[in-house]
Amino acid sequence: MDFQLSEEQRLMIETASRVGTEFGLDYWREQDAKKSFPTEAWIAFCEAGLGGVALPEEYGGSGLGMLDMALVIEALSAAGGGSTLAQLFMINPIFGGVALAKFGTSAQKDAMLPALIQGRMNFCMALTEPNAGSNSLEIRTFAHADGQGWRLKGQKIWITAVPDAHKMLVVARTTRLEESSRRTAGISLFLIDVDRAGLDHQAIDKVGTHTLASSTVYFDDVRVEPDELIGTLDQGWHQLLDVLNTERIVTTAGLVGAGTLAIRLGVDYAKDRKVFGDKPVASYQGVQFPLAQAHAELQCARLMNLKAATLCDQGQPYGSEANIAKLIAAQAAGQAIERSMQAMGGMGYAKEYHVERLWRDARLFRFAPVSEEMVLNFIAMHDLGMPKSY
């Protein structure tokens, strides 16, 4: 078990930290206030080779792995972006990149992967539905055969970055649930244009992650062409899981970076702040201990996430590790941000000190992209051998 990073990985982290610092705390505060997609930052990340770190070399990527992507996201998040950086990597290198690299045809890869890696094409994924929630096997959006293609009808909710995406990975049933031999059968993946007749979307007014819109999406007889199928017709469920499990790794990396950033901001403030005499409030154990506890938990989540990423790169099962890391990281990052706010007192509630944005953004990941309760269900069943409870 080797915990040493390679020279290439160290240089990659240095690059991510440098580029991330160019788009630091003030940049993200401004983008958050404007509710604006961070186009300039994403293009800069891609120009530095970070967006395609885990995507194939023949399309302009670095051909590395999920471990390298996790290290990049940690560094970018800690440089100022916070946990919302994870969503940037979800929509493009994961929803677009993993889906195409693993399951796309040669023509699909040629048409889209270079543009993704260069930052010229953005993606989103339409999975969650109002009446299904975490139970993705209950989705009802349906694509019925129409000549050589399909017609898509249904509704999705909480879909990230739709207004700024060019392509949407749609998860739909192509065989109705009641007609399927297995609940996991009859699901297909399609990669379609967002700008298409019959596809409408409406933004959801929300608490945080303002740089990436969340939308309700409506499909009203949307035409899907034959060459827009990703993977195998009716066999998309297990292909989807390959996308979703890597999403866990990305989420955790962003949370580790956000928690690290919050602790740094809290510690720096507490070391300068003096209230009772000449001793900084950072010398008080009541301030030190909660931040130290959060740091310890973040480091544990980080190691578990890097283990998950390594197993993923080795082609071994990593679902348990990815889920455990995400569970602990979401809790630890939330605690780190809360205690940093507390260390700052009233200024922790002020936008100019940035932690309030980290707080708003990180809270999402206690229930997204998978809720704590569903992670605990997974651990109970798959790791402890307990009966299914739902």
PDB file of N, CA, C and O in Angstrom, residues 137-169:
ATOM      1  N   LEU A 137     -34.984   3.321 -10.222  1.00  0.00           N
ATOM      2  CA  LEU A 137     -35.616   2.266 -11.015  1.00  0.00           C
ATOM      3  C   LEU A 137     -37.099   2.537 -11.253  1.00  0.00           C
ATOM      4  O   LEU A 137     -37.726   1.868 -12.082  1.00  0.00           O
ATOM      5  N   GLU A 138     -37.636   3.518 -10.551  1.00  0.00           N
ATOM      6  CA  GLU A 138     -39.048   3.874 -10.716  1.00  0.00           C
ATOM      7  C   GLU A 138     -39.261   4.994 -11.733  1.00  0.00           C
ATOM      8  O   GLU A 138     -40.373   5.515 -11.842  1.00  0.00           O
ATOM      9  N   ILE A 139     -38.226   5.384 -12.451  1.00  0.00           N
ATOM     10  CA  ILE A 139     -38.407   6.469 -13.419  1.00  0.00           C
ATOM     11  C   ILE A 139     -39.449   6.079 -14.462  1.00  0.00           C
ATOM     12  O   ILE A 139     -39.569   4.905 -14.834  1.00  0.00           O
ATOM     13  N   ARG A 140     -40.205   7.075 -14.924  1.00  0.00           N
ATOM     14  CA  ARG A 140     -41.290   6.833 -15.866  1.00  0.00           C
ATOM     15  C   ARG A 140     -41.110   7.577 -17.192  1.00  0.00           C
ATOM     16  O   ARG A 140     -41.920   7.382 -18.104  1.00  0.00           O
ATOM     17  N   THR A 141     -40.108   8.441 -17.281  1.00  0.00           N
ATOM     18  CA  THR A 141     -39.842   9.071 -18.575  1.00  0.00           C
ATOM     19  C   THR A 141     -39.624   7.968 -19.604  1.00  0.00           C
ATOM     20  O   THR A 141     -38.813   7.062 -19.378  1.00  0.00           O
ATOM     21  N   PHE A 142     -40.345   8.064 -20.721  1.00  0.00           N
ATOM     22  CA  PHE A 142     -40.395   6.936 -21.658  1.00  0.00           C
ATOM     23  C   PHE A 142     -40.033   7.381 -23.069  1.00  0.00           C
ATOM     24  O   PHE A 142     -40.464   8.435 -23.538  1.00  0.00           O
ATOM     25  N   ALA A 143     -39.220   6.570 -23.709  1.00  0.00           N
ATOM     26  CA  ALA A 143     -38.860   6.796 -25.115  1.00  0.00           C
ATOM     27  C   ALA A 143     -39.478   5.673 -25.935  1.00  0.00           C
ATOM     28  O   ALA A 143     -39.032   4.518 -25.856  1.00  0.00           O
ATOM     29  N   HIS A 144     -40.518   5.982 -26.701  1.00  0.00           N
ATOM     30  CA  HIS A 144     -41.152   4.952 -27.525  1.00  0.00           C
ATOM     31  C   HIS A 144     -40.566   4.993 -28.938  1.00  0.00           C
ATOM     32  O   HIS A 144     -40.186   6.047 -29.443  1.00  0.00           O
ATOM     33  N   ALA A 145     -40.490   3.827 -29.536  1.00  0.00           N
ATOM     34  CA  ALA A 145     -39.882   3.712 -30.861  1.00  0.00           C
ATOM     35  C   ALA A 145     -40.655   4.535 -31.883  1.00  0.00           C
ATOM     36  O   ALA A 145     -41.885   4.576 -31.886  1.00  0.00           O
ATOM     37  N   ASP A 146     -39.880   5.228 -32.742  1.00  0.00           N
ATOM     38  CA  ASP A 146     -40.459   6.056 -33.807  1.00  0.00           C
ATOM     39  C   ASP A 146     -39.556   5.919 -35.026  1.00  0.00           C
ATOM     40  O   ASP A 146     -38.552   6.631 -35.149  1.00  0.00           O
ATOM     41  N   GLY A 147     -39.907   4.983 -35.903  1.00  0.00           N
ATOM     42  CA  GLY A 147     -39.021   4.709 -37.028  1.00  0.00           C
ATOM     43  C   GLY A 147     -37.718   4.127 -36.522  1.00  0.00           C
ATOM     44  O   GLY A 147     -37.701   3.192 -35.724  1.00  0.00           O
ATOM     45  N   GLN A 148     -36.598   4.701 -36.974  1.00  0.00           N
ATOM     46  CA  GLN A 148     -35.288   4.246 -36.517  1.00  0.00           C
ATOM     47  C   GLN A 148     -34.889   4.866 -35.185  1.00  0.00           C
ATOM     48  O   GLN A 148     -33.895   4.439 -34.579  1.00  0.00           O
ATOM     49  N   GLY A 149     -35.643   5.870 -34.723  1.00  0.00           N
ATOM     50  CA  GLY A 149     -35.316   6.548 -33.482  1.00  0.00           C
ATOM     51  C   GLY A 149     -36.393   6.379 -32.433  1.00  0.00           C
ATOM     52  O   GLY A 149     -37.074   5.359 -32.357  1.00  0.00           O
ATOM     53  N   TRP A 150     -36.573   7.441 -31.611  1.00  0.00           N
ATOM     54  CA  TRP A 150     -37.515   7.381 -30.502  1.00  0.00           C
ATOM     55  C   TRP A 150     -38.174   8.743 -30.322  1.00  0.00           C
ATOM     56  O   TRP A 150     -37.692   9.769 -30.817  1.00  0.00           O
ATOM     57  N   ARG A 151     -39.272   8.754 -29.550  1.00  0.00           N
ATOM     58  CA  ARG A 151     -39.923   9.971 -29.090  1.00  0.00           C
ATOM     59  C   ARG A 151     -39.966   9.924 -27.567  1.00  0.00           C
ATOM     60  O   ARG A 151     -40.414   8.954 -26.969  1.00  0.00           O
ATOM     61  N   LEU A 152     -39.522  11.001 -26.962  1.00  0.00           N
ATOM     62  CA  LEU A 152     -39.303  11.038 -25.521  1.00  0.00           C
ATOM     63  C   LEU A 152     -40.376  11.877 -24.841  1.00  0.00           C
ATOM     64  O   LEU A 152     -40.647  13.022 -25.233  1.00  0.00           O
ATOM     65  N   LYS A 153     -41.005  11.306 -23.795  1.00  0.00           N
ATOM     66  CA  LYS A 153     -42.004  12.028 -23.019  1.00  0.00           C
ATOM     67  C   LYS A 153     -41.743  11.791 -21.530  1.00  0.00           C
ATOM     68  O   LYS A 153     -41.430  10.672 -21.123  1.00  0.00           O
ATOM     69  N   GLY A 154     -41.900  12.857 -20.743  1.00  0.00           N
ATOM     70  CA  GLY A 154     -41.720  12.709 -19.302  1.00  0.00           C
ATOM     71  C   GLY A 154     -41.225  13.988 -18.667  1.00  0.00           C
ATOM     72  O   GLY A 154     -41.205  15.056 -19.298  1.00  0.00           O
ATOM     73  N   GLN A 155     -40.827  13.875 -17.404  1.00  0.00           N
ATOM     74  CA  GLN A 155     -40.389  15.035 -16.625  1.00  0.00           C
ATOM     75  C   GLN A 155     -39.238  14.635 -15.715  1.00  0.00           C
ATOM     76  O   GLN A 155     -39.235  13.551 -15.132  1.00  0.00           O
ATOM     77  N   LYS A 156     -38.271  15.514 -15.578  1.00  0.00           N
ATOM     78  CA  LYS A 156     -37.151  15.347 -14.662  1.00  0.00           C
ATOM     79  C   LYS A 156     -37.081  16.553 -13.732  1.00  0.00           C
ATOM     80  O   LYS A 156     -37.636  17.621 -14.036  1.00  0.00           O
ATOM     81  N   ILE A 157     -36.385  16.393 -12.606  1.00  0.00           N
ATOM     82  CA  ILE A 157     -36.274  17.488 -11.649  1.00  0.00           C
ATOM     83  C   ILE A 157     -34.876  17.508 -11.035  1.00  0.00           C
ATOM     84  O   ILE A 157     -34.190  16.486 -10.987  1.00  0.00           O
ATOM     85  N   TRP A 158     -34.459  18.694 -10.592  1.00  0.00           N
ATOM     86  CA  TRP A 158     -33.145  18.904  -9.985  1.00  0.00           C
ATOM     87  C   TRP A 158     -32.021  18.499 -10.938  1.00  0.00           C
ATOM     88  O   TRP A 158     -31.072  17.819 -10.562  1.00  0.00           O
ATOM     89  N   ILE A 159     -32.150  18.955 -12.175  1.00  0.00           N
ATOM     90  CA  ILE A 159     -31.138  18.663 -13.182  1.00  0.00           C
ATOM     91  C   ILE A 159     -30.172  19.844 -13.253  1.00  0.00           C
ATOM     92  O   ILE A 159     -30.584  20.989 -13.451  1.00  0.00           O
ATOM     93  N   THR A 160     -28.893  19.561 -13.100  1.00  0.00           N
ATOM     94  CA  THR A 160     -27.872  20.594 -12.938  1.00  0.00           C
ATOM     95  C   THR A 160     -27.361  21.116 -14.271  1.00  0.00           C
ATOM     96  O   THR A 160     -27.051  20.341 -15.175  1.00  0.00           O
ATOM     97  N   ALA A 161     -27.270  22.449 -14.352  1.00  0.00           N
ATOM     98  CA  ALA A 161     -26.573  23.164 -15.441  1.00  0.00           C
ATOM     99  C   ALA A 161     -27.258  23.063 -16.795  1.00  0.00           C
ATOM    100  O   ALA A 161     -26.611  23.205 -17.832  1.00  0.00           O
ATOM    101  N   VAL A 162     -28.563  22.862 -16.815  1.00  0.00           N
ATOM    102  CA  VAL A 162     -29.275  22.734 -18.095  1.00  0.00           C
ATOM    103  C   VAL A 162     -29.130  23.978 -18.972  1.00  0.00           C
ATOM    104  O   VAL A 162     -28.830  23.863 -20.166  1.00  0.00           O
ATOM    105  N   PRO A 163     -29.324  25.206 -18.450  1.00  0.00           N
ATOM    106  CA  PRO A 163     -29.264  26.377 -19.341  1.00  0.00           C
ATOM    107  C   PRO A 163     -27.909  26.574 -20.012  1.00  0.00           C
ATOM    108  O   PRO A 163     -27.833  27.211 -21.069  1.00  0.00           O
ATOM    109  N   ASP A 164     -26.848  26.042 -19.424  1.00  0.00           N
ATOM    110  CA  ASP A 164     -25.506  26.250 -19.957  1.00  0.00           C
ATOM    111  C   ASP A 164     -24.950  25.015 -20.655  1.00  0.00           C
ATOM    112  O   ASP A 164     -23.793  25.003 -21.073  1.00  0.00           O
ATOM    113  N   ALA A 165     -25.784  23.972 -20.784  1.00  0.00           N
ATOM    114  CA  ALA A 165     -25.335  22.731 -21.411  1.00  0.00           C
ATOM    115  C   ALA A 165     -25.698  22.700 -22.887  1.00  0.00           C
ATOM    116  O   ALA A 165     -26.724  23.240 -23.307  1.00  0.00           O
ATOM    117  N   HIS A 166     -24.850  22.050 -23.651  1.00  0.00           N
ATOM    118  CA  HIS A 166     -25.130  21.787 -25.061  1.00  0.00           C
ATOM    119  C   HIS A 166     -25.769  20.412 -25.241  1.00  0.00           C
ATOM    120  O   HIS A 166     -26.617  20.225 -26.119  1.00  0.00           O
ATOM    121  N   LYS A 167     -25.346  19.460 -24.413  1.00  0.00           N
ATOM    122  CA  LYS A 167     -25.825  18.083 -24.530  1.00  0.00           C
ATOM    123  C   LYS A 167     -26.391  17.613 -23.189  1.00  0.00           C
ATOM    124  O   LYS A 167     -25.891  17.996 -22.123  1.00  0.00           O
ATOM    125  N   MET A 168     -27.401  16.750 -23.267  1.00  0.00           N
ATOM    126  CA  MET A 168     -28.036  16.201 -22.069  1.00  0.00           C
ATOM    127  C   MET A 168     -28.039  14.674 -22.159  1.00  0.00           C
ATOM    128  O   MET A 168     -28.532  14.103 -23.130  1.00  0.00           O
ATOM    129  N   LEU A 169     -27.482  14.034 -21.128  1.00  0.00           N
ATOM    130  CA  LEU A 169     -27.553  12.580 -21.004  1.00  0.00           C
ATOM    131  C   LEU A 169     -28.886  12.238 -20.340  1.00  0.00           C
ATOM    132  O   LEU A 169     -29.079  12.505 -19.151  1.00  0.00           O
TER     133      LEU A 169
END
